[in-house]
Amino acid sequence: MNKQTRKAVIAGNWKMNKTPSETTALINEMKPLVADADCDVVLCVPFIDIAAAVEAAKGSNIKIGAENVHFKESGAYTGEVSAAMLVEAGVEYVVIGHSERRTYFGETDQTVNLRTLAALKAGLKPIVCVGETLEQRELGYTETLLKFQTKMALTNVSAEDMKNVIIAYEPVWAIGTGVTATDDQADEGNGFVRAAIEEKYGKDVAKATTVQYGGSMNAKNAEGLVSKYNVDGGLIGGASLKAEDFSIIVKAASK
Ligand code: PGA
């Protein structure tokens, strides 16, 4: 983490967990535990939980995010949610292109880009996920893949808009598996993402962009991961469903 030039962001990604009443209870439990954070604290929750989350987080330092957004402004897209709807509901961040959406729901680099543009246009802060599979890593394509995914996601995104973009490097093999990247692997992967940003926008933008690590980050390994120069916080799945664990990660990123 480089606190001089960018801010650490710890974002929970609840995935398909917690009902609205469970959301209220968990955020109420978390609020006092993360109140003195010296990093941004975000919880990305299922659409149905957004109203409860925004209400519960009121007056605290917890910001609310969604887990996806559609790229069209409105229309005949049954089951989808637009960026304007999220903004009006009080959402500030949105996860885009998570590997689970790429794997199970047909998300492509192109739709990730369209969603990113739609989010930015509406004033949301996208958390764009990129990451290699184990097979791609073993074949030696990690750098190529991460640079390609990053640049594709950022097609037509202006340097000015990059102030609102977060990239999350999430090696697919580390998500939900309990196998975390080593501190050095995370730093290297995040470094490839930052290099792609530098190639596209130059050094200043690359230095100022928050790049998170995600993939089995937990209360035990967070401190080592966020101590790395290129790791500006994390996108946390499983450990964001436990108030105590999540608050330990927030504390690690606040140092
Ligand atoms: P995990 O999930 O922390 O449970 O591995 C991370 C993510 O999918 O964002």
XYZ file of C-alpha atoms and ligand atoms in Angstrom:
264
model
C 0.000 0.000 0.000
C 1.228 3.464 -0.765
C -0.740 5.822 1.430
C 0.914 8.921 0.008
C -0.691 8.564 -3.383
C -3.808 6.432 -2.966
C -6.412 5.246 -0.559
C -6.880 1.705 0.667
C -10.382 0.342 0.210
C -11.657 -2.719 2.042
C -14.811 -3.965 0.360
C -16.926 -6.898 1.426
C -18.576 -8.930 -1.313
C -21.430 -10.782 0.308
C -22.334 -12.726 -2.864
C -25.682 -14.566 -2.466
C -25.717 -14.433 1.322
C -27.863 -12.673 3.953
C -31.524 -11.717 3.897
C -32.579 -8.091 4.560
C -33.078 -8.698 8.291
C -29.735 -10.492 8.526
C -28.190 -7.539 6.677
C -29.440 -5.089 9.300
C -28.117 -7.283 12.105
C -24.663 -7.791 10.565
C -24.133 -4.120 9.717
C -25.215 -3.087 13.210
C -22.629 -5.502 14.574
C -19.928 -4.194 12.243
C -20.478 -0.462 12.688
C -18.719 0.040 16.033
C -15.917 -2.357 15.050
C -14.901 -0.386 11.951
C -15.787 3.123 13.163
C -12.171 4.325 13.459
C -10.956 2.888 10.149
C -8.278 4.794 8.288
C -9.343 3.312 4.958
C -12.587 3.275 2.987
C -15.013 0.598 4.122
C -17.563 -0.742 1.641
C -20.094 -3.558 1.772
C -21.352 -4.897 -1.555
C -24.628 -6.685 -0.948
C -27.359 -8.452 -2.965
C -29.850 -6.076 -4.651
C -32.658 -7.115 -2.307
C -30.542 -6.141 0.735
C -29.591 -2.660 -0.474
C -32.434 -0.773 1.235
C -31.750 -2.455 4.577
C -27.986 -1.946 4.191
C -28.268 1.767 3.364
C -30.590 2.289 6.321
C -28.376 0.361 8.746
C -25.183 2.107 7.573
C -26.641 5.621 7.887
C -24.440 7.936 9.935
C -21.521 5.463 9.885
C -18.356 5.224 7.774
C -19.671 2.150 5.926
C -20.525 2.742 2.264
C -22.837 0.442 0.350
C -22.154 -1.223 -2.971
C -24.042 -3.538 -5.339
C -22.691 -6.743 -6.867
C -23.582 -6.019 -10.472
C -25.236 -3.412 -12.720
C -26.742 -3.591 -16.181
C -25.241 -1.475 -18.959
C -28.477 -0.160 -20.476
C -30.241 2.815 -18.907
C -33.677 1.178 -19.032
C -35.784 -1.119 -21.164
C -36.900 -4.695 -21.706
C -34.196 -6.486 -19.678
C -36.145 -8.692 -17.302
C -34.402 -9.238 -13.999
C -31.765 -6.551 -14.495
C -31.020 -3.401 -12.453
C -29.781 -0.092 -13.898
C -27.117 2.250 -12.574
C -29.684 5.025 -11.983
C -31.760 2.653 -9.848
C -28.721 1.873 -7.716
C -27.802 5.530 -7.297
C -31.311 6.444 -6.184
C -31.238 3.565 -3.692
C -28.132 5.056 -2.053
C -25.488 2.809 -3.607
C -22.004 4.282 -4.180
C -19.922 1.322 -5.426
C -20.570 -1.637 -7.690
C -18.630 -4.853 -8.301
C -18.259 -5.516 -12.025
C -16.971 -8.606 -13.805
C -16.523 -10.829 -10.781
C -15.156 -14.217 -11.854
C -18.371 -15.909 -10.695
C -20.315 -13.723 -13.126
C -17.795 -14.437 -15.874
C -17.959 -18.196 -15.187
C -21.658 -18.771 -14.455
C -23.464 -15.885 -16.156
C -21.674 -15.334 -19.451
C -19.936 -12.091 -18.525
C -17.295 -11.128 -21.105
C -14.559 -8.516 -21.234
C -16.843 -6.494 -23.487
C -19.848 -6.535 -21.147
C -17.533 -5.758 -18.239
C -16.450 -2.665 -20.158
C -20.041 -1.625 -20.941
C -21.080 -2.042 -17.315
C -18.052 -0.017 -16.180
C -18.961 2.826 -18.535
C -22.614 2.771 -17.407
C -21.603 2.823 -13.743
C -19.223 5.756 -14.224
C -21.784 7.734 -16.226
C -24.262 7.410 -13.368
C -21.682 8.442 -10.750
C -21.051 5.006 -9.259
C -17.569 3.791 -8.364
C -16.921 0.507 -10.185
C -14.827 -2.217 -8.549
C -13.701 -4.052 -11.674
C -12.510 -7.618 -11.149
C -9.764 -9.241 -13.191
C -7.888 -12.472 -12.621
C -6.311 -15.528 -14.177
C -7.358 -19.154 -13.823
C -4.882 -21.722 -12.508
C -4.464 -23.097 -16.031
C -3.653 -19.640 -17.431
C -1.130 -19.099 -14.632
C 0.545 -22.460 -15.238
C 0.797 -21.711 -18.950
C 2.594 -18.470 -18.108
C -0.127 -16.078 -19.285
C -0.836 -14.238 -16.020
C 0.734 -10.918 -17.044
C -0.709 -10.992 -20.560
C -4.155 -11.913 -19.298
C -4.256 -9.346 -16.494
C -3.095 -6.544 -18.774
C -5.600 -7.531 -21.454
C -8.543 -7.789 -19.041
C -7.635 -4.485 -17.400
C -7.315 -2.604 -20.686
C -10.471 -4.154 -22.132
C -12.467 -3.214 -19.026
C -11.204 0.364 -19.315
C -11.893 0.904 -23.026
C -13.231 4.464 -23.495
C -12.787 5.269 -19.793
C -11.175 8.717 -19.513
C -8.177 9.524 -17.332
C -10.474 11.827 -15.351
C -12.912 8.975 -14.697
C -10.058 6.788 -13.443
C -10.309 8.729 -10.148
C -13.482 6.730 -9.481
C -12.285 3.329 -10.686
C -11.025 0.539 -8.444
C -9.535 -2.612 -9.917
C -9.592 -5.826 -7.914
C -7.017 -8.448 -8.836
C -8.661 -11.738 -7.956
C -6.844 -14.878 -9.075
C -9.674 -17.284 -9.874
C -7.847 -20.142 -8.157
C -7.828 -18.215 -4.871
C -11.507 -17.253 -4.705
C -13.451 -19.135 -2.071
C -10.851 -21.905 -2.044
C -8.920 -21.024 1.079
C -5.803 -20.908 -1.111
C -4.559 -17.340 -0.911
C -1.966 -15.867 -3.228
C 1.274 -15.298 -1.366
C 2.018 -11.687 -0.485
C 4.489 -11.564 -3.370
C 2.091 -13.155 -5.873
C -0.574 -10.605 -4.913
C 1.917 -7.755 -5.225
C 3.050 -9.037 -8.609
C -0.498 -9.476 -9.948
C -1.532 -6.049 -8.699
C 1.677 -4.717 -10.247
C 0.687 -6.122 -13.668
C -2.680 -4.369 -13.351
C -0.950 -1.119 -12.403
C 1.466 -1.496 -15.324
C -1.499 -1.881 -17.703
C -3.001 1.324 -16.289
C 0.350 3.073 -16.753
C 0.586 1.901 -20.373
C -2.890 3.310 -21.020
C -2.936 6.487 -18.898
C 0.613 7.211 -17.769
C 2.456 7.116 -14.468
C 0.402 9.602 -12.463
C -2.917 7.834 -13.021
C -1.311 4.446 -12.387
C 0.131 5.663 -9.092
C -3.186 7.117 -7.958
C -5.453 4.161 -8.802
C -6.598 1.851 -6.024
C -5.844 -1.779 -6.900
C -7.244 -4.310 -4.453
C -6.349 -7.941 -3.965
C -9.128 -10.512 -3.540
C -9.200 -14.261 -3.027
C -9.373 -15.890 0.414
C -8.148 -12.748 2.164
C -8.898 -13.206 5.845
C -8.176 -11.951 9.348
C -4.891 -13.876 9.466
C -3.328 -13.062 6.100
C -4.648 -9.528 5.477
C -1.815 -7.667 7.183
C 0.880 -9.299 5.060
C -1.055 -8.771 1.843
C -1.876 -5.096 2.385
C 1.681 -4.344 3.480
C 2.746 -4.846 -0.150
C 3.362 -1.720 -2.235
C 0.811 -2.545 -4.928
C -1.960 -3.927 -2.704
C -4.373 -1.133 -1.785
C -6.838 -3.071 0.291
C -9.013 -6.000 -0.601
C -12.232 -7.419 -1.939
C -13.346 -9.874 0.688
C -15.884 -12.667 0.226
C -16.232 -15.228 3.011
C -14.491 -13.180 5.718
C -16.833 -10.212 5.106
C -19.736 -12.246 6.480
C -18.196 -12.223 9.967
C -18.097 -8.851 11.728
C -15.024 -9.580 13.828
C -12.950 -10.988 10.951
C -13.949 -8.167 8.627
C -12.999 -5.564 11.234
C -9.555 -7.147 11.686
C -8.972 -6.812 7.933
C -10.121 -3.172 8.056
C -7.661 -2.562 10.911
C -4.830 -4.169 8.939
C -5.515 -1.801 6.032
C -5.683 1.190 8.390
C -2.064 0.860 9.551
P -13.282 -15.018 -0.970
O -14.005 -14.221 -2.168
O -12.709 -13.963 -0.063
O -14.407 -15.803 -0.300
O -12.253 -15.867 -1.585
C -13.407 -13.090 -2.717
C -14.263 -12.571 -3.828
O -14.854 -13.399 -4.537
O -14.384 -11.363 -4.033
